[in-house]
CSV table of C-alpha atoms and ligand atoms in Angstrom, one decimal:
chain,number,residue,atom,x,y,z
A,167,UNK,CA,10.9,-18.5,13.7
A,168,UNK,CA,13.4,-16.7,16.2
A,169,UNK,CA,14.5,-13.4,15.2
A,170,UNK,CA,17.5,-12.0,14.1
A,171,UNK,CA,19.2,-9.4,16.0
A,172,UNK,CA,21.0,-7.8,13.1
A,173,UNK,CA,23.7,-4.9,13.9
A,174,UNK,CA,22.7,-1.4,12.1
A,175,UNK,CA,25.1,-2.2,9.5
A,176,UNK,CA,24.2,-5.4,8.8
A,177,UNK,CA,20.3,-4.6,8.7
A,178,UNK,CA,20.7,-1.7,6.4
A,179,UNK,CA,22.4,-4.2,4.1
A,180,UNK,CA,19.8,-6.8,4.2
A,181,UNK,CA,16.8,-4.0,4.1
A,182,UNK,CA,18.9,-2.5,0.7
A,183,UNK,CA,19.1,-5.8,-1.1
A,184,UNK,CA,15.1,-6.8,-0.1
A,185,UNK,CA,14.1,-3.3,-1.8
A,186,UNK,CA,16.7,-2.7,-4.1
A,187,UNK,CA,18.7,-6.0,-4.8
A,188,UNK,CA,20.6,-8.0,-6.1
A,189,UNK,CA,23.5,-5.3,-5.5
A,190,UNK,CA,26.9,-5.1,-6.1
A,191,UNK,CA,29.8,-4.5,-3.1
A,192,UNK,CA,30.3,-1.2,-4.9
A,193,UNK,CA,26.6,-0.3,-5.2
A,194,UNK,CA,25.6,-0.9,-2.0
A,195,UNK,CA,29.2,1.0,-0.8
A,196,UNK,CA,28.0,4.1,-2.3
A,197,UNK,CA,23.9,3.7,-1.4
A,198,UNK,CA,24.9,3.2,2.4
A,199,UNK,CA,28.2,5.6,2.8
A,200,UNK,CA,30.5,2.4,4.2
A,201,UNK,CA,33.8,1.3,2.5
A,202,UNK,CA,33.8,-1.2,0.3
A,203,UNK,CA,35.9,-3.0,2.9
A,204,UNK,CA,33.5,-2.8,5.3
A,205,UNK,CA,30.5,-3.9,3.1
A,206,UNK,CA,32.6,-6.6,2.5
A,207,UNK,CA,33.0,-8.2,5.8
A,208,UNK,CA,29.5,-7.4,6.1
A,209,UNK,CA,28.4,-9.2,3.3
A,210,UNK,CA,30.3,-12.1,4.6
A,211,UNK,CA,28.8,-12.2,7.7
A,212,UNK,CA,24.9,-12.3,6.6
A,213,UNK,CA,25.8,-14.7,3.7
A,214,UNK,CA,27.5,-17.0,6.8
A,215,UNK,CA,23.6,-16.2,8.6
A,216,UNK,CA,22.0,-17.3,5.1
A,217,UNK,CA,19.9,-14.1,5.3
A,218,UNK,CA,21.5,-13.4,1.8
A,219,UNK,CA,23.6,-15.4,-1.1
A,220,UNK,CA,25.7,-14.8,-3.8
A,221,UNK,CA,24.2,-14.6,-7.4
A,222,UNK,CA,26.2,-16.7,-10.1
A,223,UNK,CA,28.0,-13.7,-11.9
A,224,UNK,CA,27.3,-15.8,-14.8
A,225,UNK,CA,23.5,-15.0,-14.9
A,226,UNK,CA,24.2,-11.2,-15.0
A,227,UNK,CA,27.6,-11.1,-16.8
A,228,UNK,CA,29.8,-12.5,-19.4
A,229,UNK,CA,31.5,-15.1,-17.7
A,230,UNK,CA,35.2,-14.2,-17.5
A,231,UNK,CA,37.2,-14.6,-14.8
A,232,UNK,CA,37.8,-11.2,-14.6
A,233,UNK,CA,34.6,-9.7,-14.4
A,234,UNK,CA,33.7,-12.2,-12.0
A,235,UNK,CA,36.2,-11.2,-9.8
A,236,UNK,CA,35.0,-7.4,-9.7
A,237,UNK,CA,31.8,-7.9,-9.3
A,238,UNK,CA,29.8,-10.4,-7.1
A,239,UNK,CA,26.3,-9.8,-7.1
A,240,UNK,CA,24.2,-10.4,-3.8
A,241,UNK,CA,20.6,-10.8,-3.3
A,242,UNK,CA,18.4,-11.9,-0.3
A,243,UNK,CA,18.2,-15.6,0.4
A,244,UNK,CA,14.6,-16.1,-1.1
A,245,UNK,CA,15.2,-20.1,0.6
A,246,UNK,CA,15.1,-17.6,4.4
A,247,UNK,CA,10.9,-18.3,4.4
A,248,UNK,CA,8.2,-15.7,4.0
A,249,UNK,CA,5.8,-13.6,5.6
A,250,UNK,CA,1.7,-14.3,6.1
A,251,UNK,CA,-0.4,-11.3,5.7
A,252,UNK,CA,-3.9,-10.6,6.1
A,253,UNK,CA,-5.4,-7.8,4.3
A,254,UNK,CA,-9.0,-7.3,6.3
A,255,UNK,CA,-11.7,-5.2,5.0
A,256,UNK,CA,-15.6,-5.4,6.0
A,257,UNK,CA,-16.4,-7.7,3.8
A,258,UNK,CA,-13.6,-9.6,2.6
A,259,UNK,CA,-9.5,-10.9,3.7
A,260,UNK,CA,-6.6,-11.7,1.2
A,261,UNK,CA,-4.5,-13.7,2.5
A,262,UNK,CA,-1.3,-14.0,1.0
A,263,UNK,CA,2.3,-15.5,1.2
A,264,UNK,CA,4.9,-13.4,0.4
A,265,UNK,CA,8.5,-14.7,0.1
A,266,UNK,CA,11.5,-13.4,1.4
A,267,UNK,CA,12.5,-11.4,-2.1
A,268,UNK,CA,9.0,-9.9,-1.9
A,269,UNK,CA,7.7,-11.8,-4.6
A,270,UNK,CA,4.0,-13.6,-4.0
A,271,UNK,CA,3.7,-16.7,-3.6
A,272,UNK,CA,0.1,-17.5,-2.9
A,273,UNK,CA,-3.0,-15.3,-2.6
A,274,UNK,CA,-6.6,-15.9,-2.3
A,275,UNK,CA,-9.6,-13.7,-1.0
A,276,UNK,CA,-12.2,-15.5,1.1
A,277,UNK,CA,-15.6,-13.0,2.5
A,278,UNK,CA,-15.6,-12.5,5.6
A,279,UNK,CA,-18.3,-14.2,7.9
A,280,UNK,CA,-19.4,-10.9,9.4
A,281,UNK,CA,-17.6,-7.7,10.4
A,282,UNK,CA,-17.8,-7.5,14.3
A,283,UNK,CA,-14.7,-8.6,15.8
A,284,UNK,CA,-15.5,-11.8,17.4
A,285,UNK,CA,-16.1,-13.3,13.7
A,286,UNK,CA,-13.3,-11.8,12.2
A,287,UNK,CA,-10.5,-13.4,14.6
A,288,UNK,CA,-12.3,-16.6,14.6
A,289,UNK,CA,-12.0,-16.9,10.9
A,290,UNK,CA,-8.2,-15.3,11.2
A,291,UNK,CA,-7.8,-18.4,13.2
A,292,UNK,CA,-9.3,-20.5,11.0
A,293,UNK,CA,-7.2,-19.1,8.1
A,294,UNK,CA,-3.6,-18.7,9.5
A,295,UNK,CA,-3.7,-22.4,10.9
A,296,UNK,CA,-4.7,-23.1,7.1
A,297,UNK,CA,-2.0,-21.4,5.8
A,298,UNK,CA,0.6,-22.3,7.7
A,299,UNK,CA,0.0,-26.0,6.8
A,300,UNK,CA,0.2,-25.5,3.5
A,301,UNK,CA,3.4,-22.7,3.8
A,302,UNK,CA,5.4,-24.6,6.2
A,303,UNK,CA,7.3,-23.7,9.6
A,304,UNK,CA,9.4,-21.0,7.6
A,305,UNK,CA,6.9,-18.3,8.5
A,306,UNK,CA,8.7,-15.2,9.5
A,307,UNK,CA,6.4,-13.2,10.5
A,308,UNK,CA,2.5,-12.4,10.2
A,309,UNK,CA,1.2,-8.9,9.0
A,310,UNK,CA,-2.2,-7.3,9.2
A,311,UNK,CA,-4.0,-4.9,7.4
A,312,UNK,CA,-7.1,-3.4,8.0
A,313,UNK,CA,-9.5,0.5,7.6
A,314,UNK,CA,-8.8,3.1,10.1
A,315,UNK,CA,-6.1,4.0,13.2
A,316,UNK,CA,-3.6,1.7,14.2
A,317,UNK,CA,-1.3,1.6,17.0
A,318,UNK,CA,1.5,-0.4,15.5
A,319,UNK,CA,4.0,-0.3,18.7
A,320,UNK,CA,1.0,-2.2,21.1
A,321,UNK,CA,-0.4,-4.0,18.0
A,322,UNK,CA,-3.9,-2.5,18.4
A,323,UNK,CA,-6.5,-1.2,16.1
A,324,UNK,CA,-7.3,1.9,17.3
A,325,UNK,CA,-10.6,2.5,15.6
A,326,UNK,CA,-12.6,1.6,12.7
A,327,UNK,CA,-15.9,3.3,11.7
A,328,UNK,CA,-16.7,0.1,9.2
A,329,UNK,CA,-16.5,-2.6,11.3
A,330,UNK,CA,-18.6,-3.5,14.6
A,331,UNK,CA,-16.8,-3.3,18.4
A,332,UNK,CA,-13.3,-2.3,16.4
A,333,UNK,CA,-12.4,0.4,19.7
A,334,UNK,CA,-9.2,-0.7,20.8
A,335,UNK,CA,-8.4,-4.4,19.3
A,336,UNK,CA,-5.5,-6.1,20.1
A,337,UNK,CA,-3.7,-8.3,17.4
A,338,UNK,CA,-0.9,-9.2,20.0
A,339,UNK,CA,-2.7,-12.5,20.4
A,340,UNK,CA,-2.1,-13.8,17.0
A,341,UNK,CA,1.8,-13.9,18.5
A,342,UNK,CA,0.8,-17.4,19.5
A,343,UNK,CA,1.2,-18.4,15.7
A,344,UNK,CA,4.3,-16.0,15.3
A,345,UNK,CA,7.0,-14.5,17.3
A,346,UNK,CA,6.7,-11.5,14.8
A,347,UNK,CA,3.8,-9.4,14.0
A,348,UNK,CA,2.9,-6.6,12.6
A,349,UNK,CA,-0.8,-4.4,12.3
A,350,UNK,CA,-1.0,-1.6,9.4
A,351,UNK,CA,-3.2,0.9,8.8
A,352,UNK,CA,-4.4,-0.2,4.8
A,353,UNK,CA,-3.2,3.0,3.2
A,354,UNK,CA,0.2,2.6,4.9
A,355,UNK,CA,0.4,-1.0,4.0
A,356,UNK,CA,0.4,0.0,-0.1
A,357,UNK,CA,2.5,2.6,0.6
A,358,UNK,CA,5.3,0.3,1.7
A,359,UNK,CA,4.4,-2.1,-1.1
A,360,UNK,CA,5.0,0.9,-3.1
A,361,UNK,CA,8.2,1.7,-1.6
A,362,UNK,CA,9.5,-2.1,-1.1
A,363,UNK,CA,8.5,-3.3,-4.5
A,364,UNK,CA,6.2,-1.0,-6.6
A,365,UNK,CA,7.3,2.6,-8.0
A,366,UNK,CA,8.1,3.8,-4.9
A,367,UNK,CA,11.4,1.5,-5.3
A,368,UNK,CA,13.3,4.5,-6.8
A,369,UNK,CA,11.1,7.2,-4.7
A,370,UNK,CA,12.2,8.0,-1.3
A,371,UNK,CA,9.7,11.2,-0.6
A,372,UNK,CA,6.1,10.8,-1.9
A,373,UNK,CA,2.3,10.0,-1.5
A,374,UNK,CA,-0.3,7.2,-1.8
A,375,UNK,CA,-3.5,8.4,-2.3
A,376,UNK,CA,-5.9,4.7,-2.0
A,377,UNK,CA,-9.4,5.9,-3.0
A,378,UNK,CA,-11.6,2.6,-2.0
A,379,UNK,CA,-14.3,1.8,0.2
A,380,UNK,CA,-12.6,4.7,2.1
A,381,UNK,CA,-10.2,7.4,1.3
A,382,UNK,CA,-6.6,7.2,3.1
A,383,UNK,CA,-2.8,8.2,2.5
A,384,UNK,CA,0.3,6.9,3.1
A,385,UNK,CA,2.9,9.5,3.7
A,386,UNK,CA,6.1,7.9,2.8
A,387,UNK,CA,9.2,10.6,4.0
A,388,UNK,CA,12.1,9.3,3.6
A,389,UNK,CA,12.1,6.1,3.0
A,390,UNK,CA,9.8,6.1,6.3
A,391,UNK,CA,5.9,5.9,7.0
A,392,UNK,CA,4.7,8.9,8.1
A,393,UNK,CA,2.0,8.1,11.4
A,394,UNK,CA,1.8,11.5,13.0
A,395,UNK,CA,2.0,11.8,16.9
A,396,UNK,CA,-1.1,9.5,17.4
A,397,UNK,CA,-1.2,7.2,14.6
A,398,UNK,CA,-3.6,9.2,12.4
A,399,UNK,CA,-1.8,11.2,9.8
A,400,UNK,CA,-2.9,10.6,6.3
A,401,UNK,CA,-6.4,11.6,6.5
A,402,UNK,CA,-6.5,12.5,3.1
A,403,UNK,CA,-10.3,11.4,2.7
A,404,UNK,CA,-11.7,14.4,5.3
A,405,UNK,CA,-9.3,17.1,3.9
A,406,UNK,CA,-12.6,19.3,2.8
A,407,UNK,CA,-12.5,20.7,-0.7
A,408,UNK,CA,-15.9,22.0,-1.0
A,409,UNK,CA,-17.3,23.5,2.2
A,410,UNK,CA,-20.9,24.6,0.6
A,411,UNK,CA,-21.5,21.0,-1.1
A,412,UNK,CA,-24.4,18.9,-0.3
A,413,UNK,CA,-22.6,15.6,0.3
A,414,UNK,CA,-22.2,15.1,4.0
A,415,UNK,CA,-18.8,12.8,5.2
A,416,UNK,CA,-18.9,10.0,6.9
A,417,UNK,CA,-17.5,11.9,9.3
A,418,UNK,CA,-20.1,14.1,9.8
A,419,UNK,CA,-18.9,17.3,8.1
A,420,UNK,CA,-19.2,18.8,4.8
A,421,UNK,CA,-17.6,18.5,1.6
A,422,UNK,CA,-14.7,16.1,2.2
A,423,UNK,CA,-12.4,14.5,-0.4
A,424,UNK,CA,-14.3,11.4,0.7
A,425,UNK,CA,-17.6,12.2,0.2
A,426,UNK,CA,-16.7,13.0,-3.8
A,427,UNK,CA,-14.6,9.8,-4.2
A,428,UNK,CA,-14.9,7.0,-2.2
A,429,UNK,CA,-16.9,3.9,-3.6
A,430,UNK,CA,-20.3,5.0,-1.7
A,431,UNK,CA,-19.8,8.3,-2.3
A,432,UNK,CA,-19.8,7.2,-6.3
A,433,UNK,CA,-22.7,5.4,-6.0
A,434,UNK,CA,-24.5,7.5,-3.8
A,435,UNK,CA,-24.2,10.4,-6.5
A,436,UNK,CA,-25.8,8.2,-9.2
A,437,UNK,CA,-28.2,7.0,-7.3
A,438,UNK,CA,-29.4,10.9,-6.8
A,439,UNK,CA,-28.5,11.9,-10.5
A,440,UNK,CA,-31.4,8.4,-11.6
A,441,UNK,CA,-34.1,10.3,-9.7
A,442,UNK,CA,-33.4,13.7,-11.1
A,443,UNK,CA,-34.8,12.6,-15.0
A,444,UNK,CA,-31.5,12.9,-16.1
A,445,UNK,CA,-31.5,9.8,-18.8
A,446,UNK,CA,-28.2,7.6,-19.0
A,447,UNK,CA,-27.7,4.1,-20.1
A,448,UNK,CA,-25.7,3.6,-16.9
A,449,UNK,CA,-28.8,3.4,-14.9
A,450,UNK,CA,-29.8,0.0,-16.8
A,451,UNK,CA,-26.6,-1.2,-16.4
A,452,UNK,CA,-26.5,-4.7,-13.9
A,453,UNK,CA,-23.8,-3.6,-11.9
A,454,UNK,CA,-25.5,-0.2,-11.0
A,455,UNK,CA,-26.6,-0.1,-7.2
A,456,UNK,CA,-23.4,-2.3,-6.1
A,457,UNK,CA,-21.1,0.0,-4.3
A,458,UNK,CA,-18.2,-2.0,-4.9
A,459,UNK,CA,-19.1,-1.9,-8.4
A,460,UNK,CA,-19.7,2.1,-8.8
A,461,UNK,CA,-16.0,3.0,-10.5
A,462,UNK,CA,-16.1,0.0,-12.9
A,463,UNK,CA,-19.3,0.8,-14.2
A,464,UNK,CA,-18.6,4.5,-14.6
A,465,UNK,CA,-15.3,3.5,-16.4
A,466,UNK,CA,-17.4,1.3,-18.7
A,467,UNK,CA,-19.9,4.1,-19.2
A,468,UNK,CA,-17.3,6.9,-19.3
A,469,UNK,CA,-15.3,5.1,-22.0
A,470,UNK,CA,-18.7,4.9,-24.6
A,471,UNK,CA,-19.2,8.6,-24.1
A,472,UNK,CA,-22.3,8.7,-21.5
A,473,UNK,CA,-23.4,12.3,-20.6
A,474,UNK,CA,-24.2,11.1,-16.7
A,475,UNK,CA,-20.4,9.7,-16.6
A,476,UNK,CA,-18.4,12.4,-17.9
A,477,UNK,CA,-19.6,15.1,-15.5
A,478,UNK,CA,-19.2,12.7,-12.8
A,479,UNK,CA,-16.0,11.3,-13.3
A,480,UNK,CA,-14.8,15.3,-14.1
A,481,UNK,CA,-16.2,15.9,-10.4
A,482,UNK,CA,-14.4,13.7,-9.1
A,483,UNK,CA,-11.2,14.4,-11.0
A,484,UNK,CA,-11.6,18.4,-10.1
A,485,UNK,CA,-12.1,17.7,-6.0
A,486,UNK,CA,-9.2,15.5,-6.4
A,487,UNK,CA,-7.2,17.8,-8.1
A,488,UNK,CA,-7.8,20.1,-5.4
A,489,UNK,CA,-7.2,18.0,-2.6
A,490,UNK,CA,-3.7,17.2,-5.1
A,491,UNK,CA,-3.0,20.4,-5.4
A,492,UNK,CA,-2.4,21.1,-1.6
A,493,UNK,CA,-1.0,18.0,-0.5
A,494,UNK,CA,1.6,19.0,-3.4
A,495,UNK,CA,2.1,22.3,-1.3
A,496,UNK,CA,2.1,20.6,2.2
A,497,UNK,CA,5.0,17.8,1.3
A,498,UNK,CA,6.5,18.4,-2.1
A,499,UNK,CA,6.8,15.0,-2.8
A,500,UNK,CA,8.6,13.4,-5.7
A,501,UNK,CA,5.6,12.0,-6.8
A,502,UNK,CA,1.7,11.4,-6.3
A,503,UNK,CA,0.7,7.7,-6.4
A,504,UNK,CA,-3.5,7.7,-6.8
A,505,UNK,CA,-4.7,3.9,-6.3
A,506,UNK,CA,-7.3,2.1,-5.3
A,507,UNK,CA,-10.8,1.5,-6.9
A,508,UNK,CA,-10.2,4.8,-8.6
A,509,UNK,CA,-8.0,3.1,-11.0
A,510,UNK,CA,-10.5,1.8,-12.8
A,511,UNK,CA,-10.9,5.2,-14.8
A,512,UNK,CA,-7.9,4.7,-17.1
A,513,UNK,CA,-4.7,6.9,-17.5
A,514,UNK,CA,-7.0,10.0,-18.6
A,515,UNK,CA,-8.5,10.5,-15.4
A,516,UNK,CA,-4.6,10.8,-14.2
A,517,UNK,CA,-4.5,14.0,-17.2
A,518,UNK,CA,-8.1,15.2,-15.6
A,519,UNK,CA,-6.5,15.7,-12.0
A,520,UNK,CA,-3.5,17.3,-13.2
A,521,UNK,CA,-5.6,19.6,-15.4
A,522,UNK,CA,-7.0,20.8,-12.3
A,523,UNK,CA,-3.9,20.8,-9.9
A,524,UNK,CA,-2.3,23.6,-12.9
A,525,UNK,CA,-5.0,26.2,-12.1
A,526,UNK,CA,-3.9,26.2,-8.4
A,527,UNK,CA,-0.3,24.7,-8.4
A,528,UNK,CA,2.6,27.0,-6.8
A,529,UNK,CA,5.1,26.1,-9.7
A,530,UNK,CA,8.1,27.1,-6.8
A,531,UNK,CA,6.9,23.8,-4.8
A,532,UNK,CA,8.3,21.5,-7.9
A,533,UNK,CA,7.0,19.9,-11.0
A,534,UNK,CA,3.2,18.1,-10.9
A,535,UNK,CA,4.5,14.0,-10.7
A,536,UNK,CA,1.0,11.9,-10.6
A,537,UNK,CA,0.5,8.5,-12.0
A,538,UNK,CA,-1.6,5.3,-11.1
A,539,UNK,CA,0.5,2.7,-8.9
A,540,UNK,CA,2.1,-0.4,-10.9
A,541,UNK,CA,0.2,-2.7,-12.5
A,542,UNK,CA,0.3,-5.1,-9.1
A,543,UNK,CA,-2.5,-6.2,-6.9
A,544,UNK,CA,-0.2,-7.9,-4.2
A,545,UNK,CA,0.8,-4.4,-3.6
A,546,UNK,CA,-0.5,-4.1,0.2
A,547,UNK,CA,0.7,-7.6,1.1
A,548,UNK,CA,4.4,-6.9,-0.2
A,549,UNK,CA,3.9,-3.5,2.0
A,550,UNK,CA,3.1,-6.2,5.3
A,551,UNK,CA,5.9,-8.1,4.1
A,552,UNK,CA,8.4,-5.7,4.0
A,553,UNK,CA,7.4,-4.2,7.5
A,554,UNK,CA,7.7,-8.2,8.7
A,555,UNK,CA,10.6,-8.5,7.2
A,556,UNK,CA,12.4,-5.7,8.6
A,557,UNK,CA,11.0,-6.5,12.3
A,558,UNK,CA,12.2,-10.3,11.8
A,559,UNK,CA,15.5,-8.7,11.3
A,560,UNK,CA,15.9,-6.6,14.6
A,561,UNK,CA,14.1,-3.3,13.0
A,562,UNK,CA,11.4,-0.9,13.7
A,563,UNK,CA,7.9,-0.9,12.5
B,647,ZN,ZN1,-15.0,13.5,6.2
């Protein structure tokens, strides 16, 4: 679909109601600093370019004339279309529709057929064209999420250590489909979900911590993602926390968040602690020796009290408390958001890292704030959708 080319008033009135909405005249006159005469005419104008509607005052108030009159209630036009997105990791893509109030509407995960790039955009193909049938010609916009450095202003993947001949990629073919598109680096994708629709809807400075098959960070300042001058900020995962460890990085050097956190790193701790005589039922256990299984079995196994899982998931929870610890001091954000596989270990392991983060914290640099992200796996998508929305509507990525 064509894209709007929204004036700055009318697109931070449109971007307000898709995170915050439905709003009142009055409450998006105070959010934005504009008179409530100017909102007005505003509001008037986009509900004339059915980007938003008006909310029968009777759904959200007693339905007198009076109140009626003080207070219409707008809301994005959900009826506008949706967004595809593509969240692509080595071995697997959701692909989701997400409407134009955020909210899913479909999502399914599919493996992929292999991880060099020639397979991948064959099966994107495949996929999008599948899609698209079924979601109709309202697509506003496709978004893309995958591991490692993006370029979002040329739409290229800059590099990905996971994934074979990922130098350089360019997604600005997939504009064929869609005028608008949009690539995201995974950890800065949740942390938009976060922002759009997650916790982060009443945070405007704070961090995503996604602890996965890798280790990345969204850097959320605000209200804006955080790239750094070359697309690579957030590299939480090789912020090094034990520089005498044995565990060697992905990377190369020693001692990174990573290498005590990620998936592989999990399960290539276990794997070293069953050849040491150390006895632990978790070592029978089916789903030991599946890296994408390593945090759900140490949950299970934690949770019944084994030896083997408490000091590991208390290693884990002290490096990350650490790494917490400084990138409290770096930002001072309102608020830590640890998700990802990690997840898995249940609200305690959220009292473990702050534990930690009180021996070191500078208590000048504001309160500890750390919790698990919202109950909400479409997290990452909403994030795409969000950016897609917002360049369907004459914004920057
Ligand atoms: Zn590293």
């Amino acid at each position: 679909m064509k894209r709007e080319n929204l004036t700055a008033g009318e697109f931070s009135i449109v971007s307000r109601l898709l995170r915050k909405g439905p709003l009142a005249n009055i409450e998006l006159s105070t959010s934005l600093g504009l008179s409530a005469s100017t909102v007005s005419l505003l509001l008037k104008k986009l509900t004339g370019k059915r980007l938003i509607s008006e909310i029968q005052a009777e759904h959200y108030l007693k339905p007198t004339e009076e109140s009626q009159r003080r207070r219409k209630t707008f809301a994005v036009n959900q009826e506008l279309g949706y967004a595809l997105t593509a969240e692509i990791d080595y071995d697997h893509i959701v692909l989701s529709r997400i409407g134009f109030d955020l909210n899913p509407v479909s999502s399914r995960k599919v493996p992929t057929r292999g991880n060099d790039r020639t397979s991948i955009f064959d099966q994107l193909d495949d996929e999008i064209a599948v899609e698209l049938k079924s979601g109709g010609e309202r697509c506003l916009g496709l978004g893309f999420s995958l591991p490692g450095h993006v370029d979002v202003k040329s739409l290229t993947s800059i590099r990905n250590t996971r994934m074979k001949n990922w130098q350089d990629v360019s997604f600005a073919g997939f504009e064929s489909f869609c005028s608008t598109v949009i690539i995201e680096n995974l950890a800065n994708a949740k942390a938009a979900g976060e922002y759009a629709a997650g916790y982060g809807r009443e945070l405007d400075d704070f961090l995503f911590l996604n602890v996965d098959n890798g280790t990345g960070m969204g850097i959320v300042i605000h209200g804006e993602l955080y790239r750094g001058a070359r697309f690579t900020a957030g590299e939480a995962g090789h912020v090094i926390v034990n520089e005498e460890s044995e565990n060697i990085c992905t990377c190369g050097n020693r001692g990174c968040l990573e290498s005590y956190v990620s998936n592989k790193s999990v399960h290539t701790r276990l794997l070293r602690l069953k050849t040491s005589d150390v006895d632990s039922g978790l070592f029978d256990d089916p789903d030991f020796g599946i890296i994408e299984r390593a945090y759900p079995l140490l949950a299970r196994h934690y949770a019944a009290g084994d030896k083997v899982a408490y000091l590991t998931v208390n290693e884990i929870a002290h490096h990350m408390g650490l790494a917490c610890a400084s990138f409290l001091h770096l930002f001072a954000p309102e608020k830590i958001i640890i998700g990802g596989a990690v997840t898995e270990l249940g609200e305690g392991f959220i009292d473990l890292v702050v534990n930690c983060m009180r021996r070191y914290h500078l208590p000048w640099q504001g309160p500890i704030n750390l919790s698990f992200p919202a109950d909400n796996s479409h997290v990452g998508a909403q994030g795409l959708a969000y950016q897609v929305f917002r360049k369907h509507l004459g914004g920057t990525v």
